[in-house]
């Protein structure tokens, strides 16, 4: 993350009472190191998990938690004026419920009511709470109102259970703050961008399928960034757990055939196509109607057929959009990517070494080389998927401009 994007920017970090409160210390520390002016606002319960002195020291500023004690010095209106962006991390079910329903009974919940600048909510809680109808509905309500709701990470939770509910790592929190501060631009206003994301599932029988570990994070980051630049964005996504980015037309599909159909439905109506999805190349020739039985056999032969090539089909469209593809490779990455760029007649390919540490599937970071149709090659360092999305769209902007000038 580039520190310059945070230099001098004013950020409120709201901390609520969950075990992940200690992780907000790292967020505050990194925001401050990147040059942001940070004010920490804690709930009473958060103070049971982390002492205010820790946040005061890290932020270099007193911590705010008591509406009455601080009334003369600072109040929620002043805090709302201060904030260029606010992130609540961790956000408990309680603060989410209050924020969704307009309940203001402490300094943080009252301040959230008065904010006019972007707000990010990073939930962290037990999986069952997260999946409860009430929390899901409240998060959806907040997302509808333009609050950026971050996806919980999965793993071992403090209660000993495994599942979704962990606070996303600091990089994801920082990226969200940077994105919120960057605000809207009109660079892509009037452009229609179609993005594929996530894996596809090719059914073998009603309970089994062929797929891959794509989480959708790369494609969703591209969709958010294209939207932020003012584009009219459609996201066609395979099965992932991510929430639809706000302001993006999102179509959920499962198989490669369905993804192909959803993309083809927009033939001729797209200016930029980006294929970030990890589309299965093969599907079982037959889909069994009932669960296959082992029937004592030690061997099973599955006959596979090729799936439709989505990018190849987009290349046939009239008018032809700018086509950006990815190459997920594990060896000789650039050579294989160059070959794909030519074979699939792309304008730009993102060569992705999916075996490199921190790159490829599921991670929050990625490492890629951008290769364009005239042979320009840019080897990028490891960066967050949000930053890589911005690099890809910067390059797309240049290619669109050079097309228009021809
Ligand atoms: O989703 P994440 O967890 O964030 O992971 C990101 C990612 C690793 C999935 C992403 O960065 C990536 O590399 N996506 C492309 C994966 C892939 O399928 O690569 P490929 O080399 O097999 O395919 C080349 C291109 O053709 C891709 O743009 C792909 O979308 C497209 N394709 C592939 C098969 C097919 N039938 N139709 C296609 O359009």
Coordinates of C-alpha atoms and ligand atoms in Angstrom, one line a residue:
X1 CA 0.0 0.0 0.0
X2 CA 1.3 3.4 -0.9
X3 CA 1.7 5.6 2.2
X4 CA 1.0 8.7 0.1
X5 CA -2.6 7.7 -0.3
X6 CA -3.0 8.0 3.5
X7 CA -0.7 10.9 4.2
X8 CA -2.5 13.5 6.2
X9 CA -5.9 11.7 5.8
X10 CA -8.2 11.7 8.8
X11 CA -9.5 8.3 9.8
X12 CA -11.7 7.2 12.7
X13 CA -11.1 3.6 13.9
X14 CA -14.1 2.3 15.9
X15 CA -13.3 -0.6 18.1
X16 CA -16.0 -2.7 19.6
X17 CA -16.0 -5.5 22.2
X18 CA -14.7 -8.7 20.6
X19 CA -11.5 -10.7 21.0
X20 CA -10.3 -9.4 17.7
X21 CA -10.1 -5.9 19.3
X22 CA -6.4 -6.5 19.8
X23 CA -5.9 -6.8 16.0
X24 CA -7.2 -3.2 15.6
X25 CA -3.9 -2.2 17.3
X26 CA -2.0 -3.3 14.2
X27 CA -4.4 -1.4 12.0
X28 CA -4.0 1.8 14.0
X29 CA -0.2 1.4 14.0
X30 CA -0.1 0.9 10.2
X31 CA -2.4 3.8 9.5
X32 CA -0.3 6.1 11.6
X33 CA 2.9 4.8 10.0
X34 CA 1.4 5.5 6.6
X35 CA 0.8 9.2 7.6
X36 CA -2.9 9.1 8.6
X37 CA -4.2 11.1 11.4
X38 CA -6.2 8.6 13.5
X39 CA -8.8 8.9 16.2
X40 CA -9.8 5.8 18.0
X41 CA -13.3 5.4 19.4
X42 CA -14.0 2.5 21.7
X43 CA -17.1 1.0 23.1
X44 CA -17.2 0.2 26.8
X45 CA -17.0 -3.5 26.0
X46 CA -14.0 -3.0 23.7
X47 CA -12.2 -1.5 26.8
X48 CA -12.6 -4.9 28.5
X49 CA -10.4 -6.4 25.8
X50 CA -7.8 -3.8 25.1
X51 CA -6.7 -0.9 27.3
X52 CA -7.3 2.6 26.0
X53 CA -3.7 3.4 26.7
X54 CA -2.5 1.0 24.0
X55 CA -4.7 2.8 21.3
X56 CA -3.8 6.3 22.7
X57 CA -0.1 5.5 22.4
X58 CA -0.4 4.0 18.9
X59 CA -2.6 6.7 17.6
X60 CA -0.8 9.5 19.4
X61 CA -4.2 10.9 20.4
X62 CA -6.6 10.4 23.3
X63 CA -9.1 7.6 22.9
X64 CA -12.8 8.5 22.8
X65 CA -15.5 6.4 24.5
X66 CA -17.5 8.4 26.9
X67 CA -20.1 10.9 25.5
X68 CA -20.6 12.7 28.7
X69 CA -17.0 12.9 30.0
X70 CA -15.7 14.4 26.8
X71 CA -18.6 16.6 25.9
X72 CA -16.8 19.9 26.4
X73 CA -13.7 18.7 24.5
X74 CA -15.1 16.7 21.6
X75 CA -18.5 15.4 20.6
X76 CA -19.9 13.2 18.0
X77 CA -20.6 16.0 15.6
X78 CA -17.0 17.2 15.8
X79 CA -15.8 13.6 15.3
X80 CA -18.1 13.3 12.2
X81 CA -16.6 16.5 10.8
X82 CA -13.1 15.2 11.5
X83 CA -13.6 11.9 9.7
X84 CA -12.7 11.5 6.0
X85 CA -13.3 7.8 6.5
X86 CA -14.3 5.5 9.4
X87 CA -13.7 1.9 9.9
X88 CA -15.3 -0.2 12.6
X89 CA -13.0 -3.1 13.3
X90 CA -13.9 -5.4 14.8
X91 CA -17.6 -4.8 14.4
X92 CA -19.7 -6.9 16.8
X93 CA -23.3 -8.1 16.1
X94 CA -24.4 -5.4 18.6
X95 CA -22.9 -2.4 16.8
X96 CA -24.0 -3.8 13.4
X97 CA -27.6 -4.1 14.7
X98 CA -27.5 -0.6 16.2
X99 CA -26.0 1.0 13.1
X100 CA -28.5 -0.8 10.8
X101 CA -31.5 0.4 12.9
X102 CA -30.5 3.9 14.0
X103 CA -29.9 3.1 17.7
X104 CA -27.5 5.7 19.2
X105 CA -26.7 4.9 22.8
X106 CA -23.0 5.5 23.1
X107 CA -20.3 7.7 21.5
X108 CA -19.5 5.3 18.6
X109 CA -23.1 4.4 17.7
X110 CA -24.1 8.1 17.9
X111 CA -21.1 9.1 15.8
X112 CA -22.0 6.5 13.1
X113 CA -25.4 8.1 12.8
X114 CA -23.9 11.5 12.0
X115 CA -21.2 10.5 9.5
X116 CA -21.4 11.7 6.0
X117 CA -18.1 10.4 4.8
X118 CA -17.5 6.7 3.9
X119 CA -17.9 4.0 6.5
X120 CA -16.4 0.5 6.5
X121 CA -17.6 -2.2 8.8
X122 CA -15.4 -5.3 9.4
X123 CA -17.5 -7.8 11.3
X124 CA -15.9 -10.4 13.5
X125 CA -17.9 -12.9 15.6
X126 CA -18.8 -16.5 16.1
X127 CA -19.8 -18.2 12.8
X128 CA -23.4 -19.0 14.0
X129 CA -23.9 -15.4 15.0
X130 CA -22.5 -14.2 11.7
X131 CA -24.9 -16.6 9.8
X132 CA -27.9 -15.7 11.9
X133 CA -30.8 -14.2 10.0
X134 CA -30.6 -11.0 12.1
X135 CA -26.9 -10.3 11.4
X136 CA -27.1 -11.2 7.7
X137 CA -30.1 -8.9 7.3
X138 CA -28.5 -6.1 9.2
X139 CA -25.3 -6.4 7.1
X140 CA -27.3 -6.4 3.9
X141 CA -29.2 -3.3 5.1
X142 CA -25.9 -1.5 5.7
X143 CA -24.5 -2.5 2.4
X144 CA -27.7 -1.3 0.7
X145 CA -27.1 2.1 2.3
X146 CA -23.6 2.3 0.8
X147 CA -21.6 1.1 3.9
X148 CA -18.7 -1.1 2.8
X149 CA -19.2 -4.4 4.6
X150 CA -16.0 -6.5 4.6
X151 CA -16.1 -10.2 4.3
X152 CA -15.0 -12.1 7.4
X153 CA -12.0 -14.4 7.1
X154 CA -12.3 -18.1 7.7
X155 CA -10.3 -20.2 10.2
X156 CA -10.2 -21.1 13.8
X157 CA -12.3 -18.8 16.0
X158 CA -11.6 -17.8 19.6
X159 CA -14.5 -19.9 20.7
X160 CA -12.7 -23.0 19.3
X161 CA -14.9 -23.5 16.3
X162 CA -13.8 -23.4 12.7
X163 CA -15.5 -21.2 10.1
X164 CA -16.1 -17.7 8.9
X165 CA -16.1 -14.9 11.5
X166 CA -12.5 -13.8 11.9
X167 CA -11.5 -10.2 11.4
X168 CA -9.9 -9.8 7.9
X169 CA -6.2 -9.3 8.0
X170 CA -4.7 -5.8 8.4
X171 CA -3.9 -5.5 4.7
X172 CA -7.6 -6.0 3.7
X173 CA -8.6 -3.4 6.3
X174 CA -6.0 -0.9 5.1
X175 CA -7.0 -1.4 1.4
X176 CA -10.6 -0.7 2.3
X177 CA -9.6 2.5 4.0
X178 CA -7.5 3.5 1.0
X179 CA -10.4 2.7 -1.4
X180 CA -12.8 4.7 0.7
X181 CA -10.5 7.7 0.8
X182 CA -9.8 7.6 -2.9
X183 CA -13.4 8.5 -3.5
X184 CA -15.2 8.3 -6.8
X185 CA -13.5 9.3 -10.1
X186 CA -15.1 9.7 -13.5
X187 CA -12.2 8.3 -15.4
X188 CA -14.4 5.4 -16.8
X189 CA -17.7 7.3 -16.8
X190 CA -19.7 6.1 -19.8
X191 CA -17.7 2.9 -20.1
X192 CA -19.3 -0.5 -19.7
X193 CA -17.1 -3.1 -18.0
X194 CA -17.8 -6.8 -17.8
X195 CA -15.8 -8.9 -15.3
X196 CA -15.8 -12.6 -14.6
X197 CA -14.7 -13.8 -11.2
X198 CA -14.5 -16.9 -9.0
X199 CA -14.4 -20.5 -9.9
X200 CA -16.9 -22.6 -11.9
X201 CA -18.3 -25.9 -10.7
X202 CA -18.8 -28.7 -13.2
X203 CA -21.2 -31.3 -11.7
X204 CA -20.4 -35.0 -11.6
X205 CA -23.5 -35.9 -9.7
X206 CA -25.9 -34.0 -7.4
X207 CA -23.2 -33.9 -4.6
X208 CA -19.9 -33.8 -6.4
X209 CA -18.2 -31.4 -8.8
X210 CA -14.9 -30.4 -10.4
X211 CA -13.7 -27.0 -9.4
X212 CA -10.7 -25.0 -8.1
X213 CA -9.9 -22.8 -5.1
X214 CA -10.6 -19.4 -6.6
X215 CA -12.2 -17.1 -4.0
X216 CA -13.3 -14.4 -6.3
X217 CA -11.2 -11.8 -4.5
X218 CA -9.3 -10.7 -7.6
X219 CA -12.3 -10.3 -9.8
X220 CA -14.3 -8.5 -7.1
X221 CA -11.4 -6.1 -6.4
X222 CA -11.5 -5.3 -10.2
X223 CA -15.2 -4.8 -10.1
X224 CA -15.0 -2.4 -7.1
X225 CA -12.1 -0.4 -8.7
X226 CA -13.9 -0.1 -12.1
X227 CA -17.0 1.1 -10.3
X228 CA -15.0 3.6 -8.2
X229 CA -13.7 5.0 -11.5
X230 CA -17.3 5.6 -12.7
X231 CA -17.8 2.6 -15.0
X232 CA -21.1 0.8 -15.5
X233 CA -19.9 -2.6 -14.1
X234 CA -21.4 -6.1 -14.5
X235 CA -19.8 -8.9 -12.5
X236 CA -20.5 -12.5 -13.5
X237 CA -19.4 -14.6 -10.6
X238 CA -19.0 -18.3 -9.9
X239 CA -19.8 -19.6 -6.4
X240 CA -18.0 -17.6 -3.8
X241 CA -18.8 -16.3 -0.3
X242 CA -18.1 -12.6 -1.1
X243 CA -20.8 -10.0 -1.0
X244 CA -21.8 -8.3 -4.2
X245 CA -19.9 -5.0 -4.5
X246 CA -22.2 -2.0 -4.1
X247 CA -23.3 -0.4 -7.3
X248 CA -22.2 -3.4 -9.4
X249 CA -24.7 -5.4 -11.4
X250 CA -23.9 -8.9 -10.1
X251 CA -25.0 -12.2 -11.8
X252 CA -24.3 -15.4 -9.9
X253 CA -23.7 -18.6 -11.9
X254 CA -22.2 -22.0 -11.2
X255 CA -20.9 -23.8 -14.2
X256 CA -18.7 -22.7 -17.1
X257 CA -21.6 -23.1 -19.5
X258 CA -23.8 -20.7 -17.3
X259 CA -20.9 -18.2 -17.0
X260 CA -20.6 -18.3 -20.8
X261 CA -24.3 -17.7 -21.3
X262 CA -24.4 -14.8 -18.8
X263 CA -21.4 -13.2 -20.6
X264 CA -22.9 -13.8 -24.1
X265 CA -26.1 -12.1 -23.0
X266 CA -24.1 -8.9 -23.1
X267 CA -22.5 -9.4 -26.5
X268 CA -21.8 -6.1 -28.2
X269 CA -22.7 -4.1 -25.1
X270 CA -19.4 -4.0 -23.4
X271 CA -16.3 -1.7 -23.8
X272 CA -13.9 -3.6 -21.5
X273 CA -14.1 -7.3 -20.8
X274 CA -11.9 -8.7 -18.0
X275 CA -11.7 -12.5 -17.5
X276 CA -10.5 -13.0 -13.9
X277 CA -12.6 -16.1 -13.3
X278 CA -10.8 -19.5 -13.0
X279 CA -13.1 -21.2 -15.5
X280 CA -12.9 -25.0 -15.5
X281 CA -11.5 -26.1 -18.9
X282 CA -13.3 -29.5 -18.6
X283 CA -16.6 -30.8 -17.5
X284 CA -17.9 -34.3 -17.0
X285 CA -19.5 -35.6 -20.2
X286 CA -22.5 -36.9 -18.2
X287 CA -24.1 -35.5 -15.2
X288 CA -25.5 -38.3 -13.1
X289 CA -29.0 -37.6 -11.8
X290 CA -28.4 -39.6 -8.6
X291 CA -25.4 -39.8 -6.3
X292 CA -22.9 -42.2 -7.8
X293 CA -22.4 -45.4 -5.7
X294 CA -19.0 -46.9 -5.1
X295 CA -20.3 -50.3 -5.9
X296 CA -17.2 -52.1 -4.6
X297 CA -15.1 -50.7 -7.5
X298 CA -11.5 -49.5 -6.8
X299 CA -11.4 -47.4 -10.0
X300 CA -13.7 -44.9 -11.7
X301 CA -13.1 -43.4 -15.2
X302 CA -14.6 -39.9 -15.8
X303 CA -15.0 -38.8 -19.4
X304 CA -14.5 -35.1 -19.7
X305 CA -15.4 -32.6 -22.4
X306 CA -14.1 -29.1 -23.0
X307 CA -16.1 -26.2 -21.7
X308 CA -16.9 -23.2 -23.9
X309 CA -14.0 -20.8 -24.0
X310 CA -15.5 -17.5 -22.8
X311 CA -12.7 -15.2 -23.9
X312 CA -12.6 -16.7 -27.4
X313 CA -16.3 -16.0 -27.8
X314 CA -15.9 -12.4 -26.6
X315 CA -13.2 -12.0 -29.3
X316 CA -16.0 -12.6 -31.9
X317 CA -18.2 -9.8 -30.7
X318 CA -19.0 -6.8 -32.8
X319 CA -18.0 -4.2 -31.7
X320 CA -15.1 -6.0 -30.1
X321 CA -14.4 -4.8 -26.5
X322 CA -10.9 -4.3 -25.1
X323 CA -10.1 -7.8 -23.8
X324 CA -8.1 -8.4 -20.7
X325 CA -7.4 -12.0 -19.6
X326 CA -5.5 -13.7 -16.8
X327 CA -3.0 -16.6 -17.1
X328 CA -2.8 -18.7 -14.0
X329 CA 0.5 -20.5 -14.5
X330 CA 2.8 -22.5 -12.3
X331 CA 6.0 -22.6 -14.5
X332 CA 7.5 -20.5 -17.3
X333 CA 4.8 -18.0 -16.5
X334 CA 5.6 -15.2 -18.9
X335 CA 6.1 -17.4 -21.9
X336 CA 2.8 -19.3 -21.4
X337 CA 1.0 -16.0 -20.8
X338 CA 2.4 -14.5 -24.1
X339 CA 1.2 -17.6 -25.9
X340 CA -2.3 -17.2 -24.4
X341 CA -2.4 -13.5 -25.2
X342 CA -1.8 -14.3 -28.9
X343 CA -3.9 -17.4 -29.1
X344 CA -6.9 -15.7 -27.4
X345 CA -6.4 -12.4 -29.2
X346 CA -6.3 -10.4 -26.0
X347 CA -5.2 -6.8 -25.6
X348 CA -3.7 -7.4 -22.2
X349 CA -2.8 -10.4 -20.1
X350 CA -2.2 -10.6 -16.4
X351 CA 0.5 -13.3 -16.0
X352 CA -0.2 -14.8 -12.6
X353 CA 2.3 -17.2 -11.0
X354 CA -0.1 -19.0 -8.8
X355 CA 2.6 -21.0 -7.1
X356 CA 4.4 -17.9 -5.8
X357 CA 4.0 -17.2 -2.1
X358 CA 1.2 -14.7 -1.4
X359 CA 0.0 -14.9 -5.1
X360 CA -2.9 -16.5 -6.9
X361 CA -5.8 -18.3 -5.4
X362 CA -7.5 -17.2 -2.1
X363 CA -4.8 -14.9 -0.9
X364 CA -5.4 -11.2 -0.3
X365 CA -2.2 -10.3 -2.3
X366 CA -1.1 -11.1 -5.8
X367 CA 2.0 -10.9 -7.9
X368 CA 1.7 -10.5 -11.7
X369 CA 3.4 -9.4 -14.9
X370 CA 1.2 -7.3 -17.3
X371 CA 1.9 -8.0 -20.9
X372 CA 0.1 -6.0 -23.6
X373 CA -0.6 -6.6 -27.2
X374 CA 2.3 -4.5 -28.4
X375 CA 4.7 -6.5 -26.2
X376 CA 5.1 -4.1 -23.3
X377 CA 5.9 -6.1 -20.2
X378 CA 5.6 -4.8 -16.7
X379 CA 6.7 -7.0 -13.8
X380 CA 4.8 -5.9 -10.7
X381 CA 5.9 -6.6 -7.1
X382 CA 3.7 -8.5 -4.6
X383 CA 0.8 -6.2 -3.7
X384 CA -2.8 -6.4 -2.5
X385 CA -5.4 -7.5 -5.0
X386 CA -7.0 -4.0 -4.7
X387 CA -3.7 -2.4 -5.8
X388 CA -3.3 -4.9 -8.6
X389 CA -6.8 -4.1 -9.8
X390 CA -5.8 -0.4 -9.9
X391 CA -2.7 -1.2 -11.9
X392 CA -4.7 -3.3 -14.4
X393 CA -7.3 -0.6 -14.8
X394 CA -4.7 2.1 -15.2
X395 CA -3.3 0.0 -18.1
X396 CA -6.8 -0.6 -19.5
X397 CA -7.3 3.2 -19.4
X398 CA -4.2 3.7 -21.5
X399 CA -5.2 1.1 -24.0
X400 CA -8.7 2.5 -24.4
X401 CA -7.2 6.0 -24.9
X402 CA -4.7 4.8 -27.6
X403 CA -7.6 2.9 -29.4
X404 CA -9.6 6.1 -29.4
X405 CA -6.7 8.1 -30.8
X406 CA -6.3 5.7 -33.8
Ligands
LIG1 O1 -10.2 -15.6 -7.2 P1 -9.0 -15.5 -6.4 O2 -8.9 -16.5 -5.2 O3 -8.7 -14.1 -6.0 O4 -7.7 -15.9 -7.3 C1 -7.4 -15.2 -8.4 C2 -7.1 -16.0 -9.7 C3 -5.8 -16.9 -9.4 C4 -8.2 -16.9 -10.0 C5 -6.8 -15.0 -10.9 O5 -5.8 -14.1 -10.5 C6 -6.5 -15.7 -12.1 O6 -5.4 -16.0 -12.5 N1 -7.6 -16.0 -13.0 C7 -7.5 -16.7 -14.2 C8 -7.5 -18.2 -13.9 C9 -7.5 -19.1 -15.2 O7 -8.5 -19.7 -15.4 O8 -6.5 -19.0 -15.9 P2 -6.3 -19.8 -17.3 O9 -4.8 -19.6 -17.6 O10 -6.7 -21.2 -17.1 O11 -7.2 -19.1 -18.3 C10 -6.8 -18.0 -19.2 C11 -7.9 -17.0 -19.4 O12 -9.0 -17.6 -20.1 C12 -8.5 -16.5 -18.1 O13 -8.7 -15.2 -18.2 C13 -9.8 -17.3 -18.0 O14 -10.8 -16.5 -17.3 C14 -10.2 -17.5 -19.4 N2 -11.0 -18.7 -19.7 C15 -10.5 -20.0 -19.3 C16 -11.2 -21.1 -19.6 C17 -12.5 -20.9 -20.3 N3 -13.2 -22.0 -20.6 N4 -12.9 -19.7 -20.7 C18 -12.2 -18.6 -20.4 O15 -12.6 -17.5 -20.7

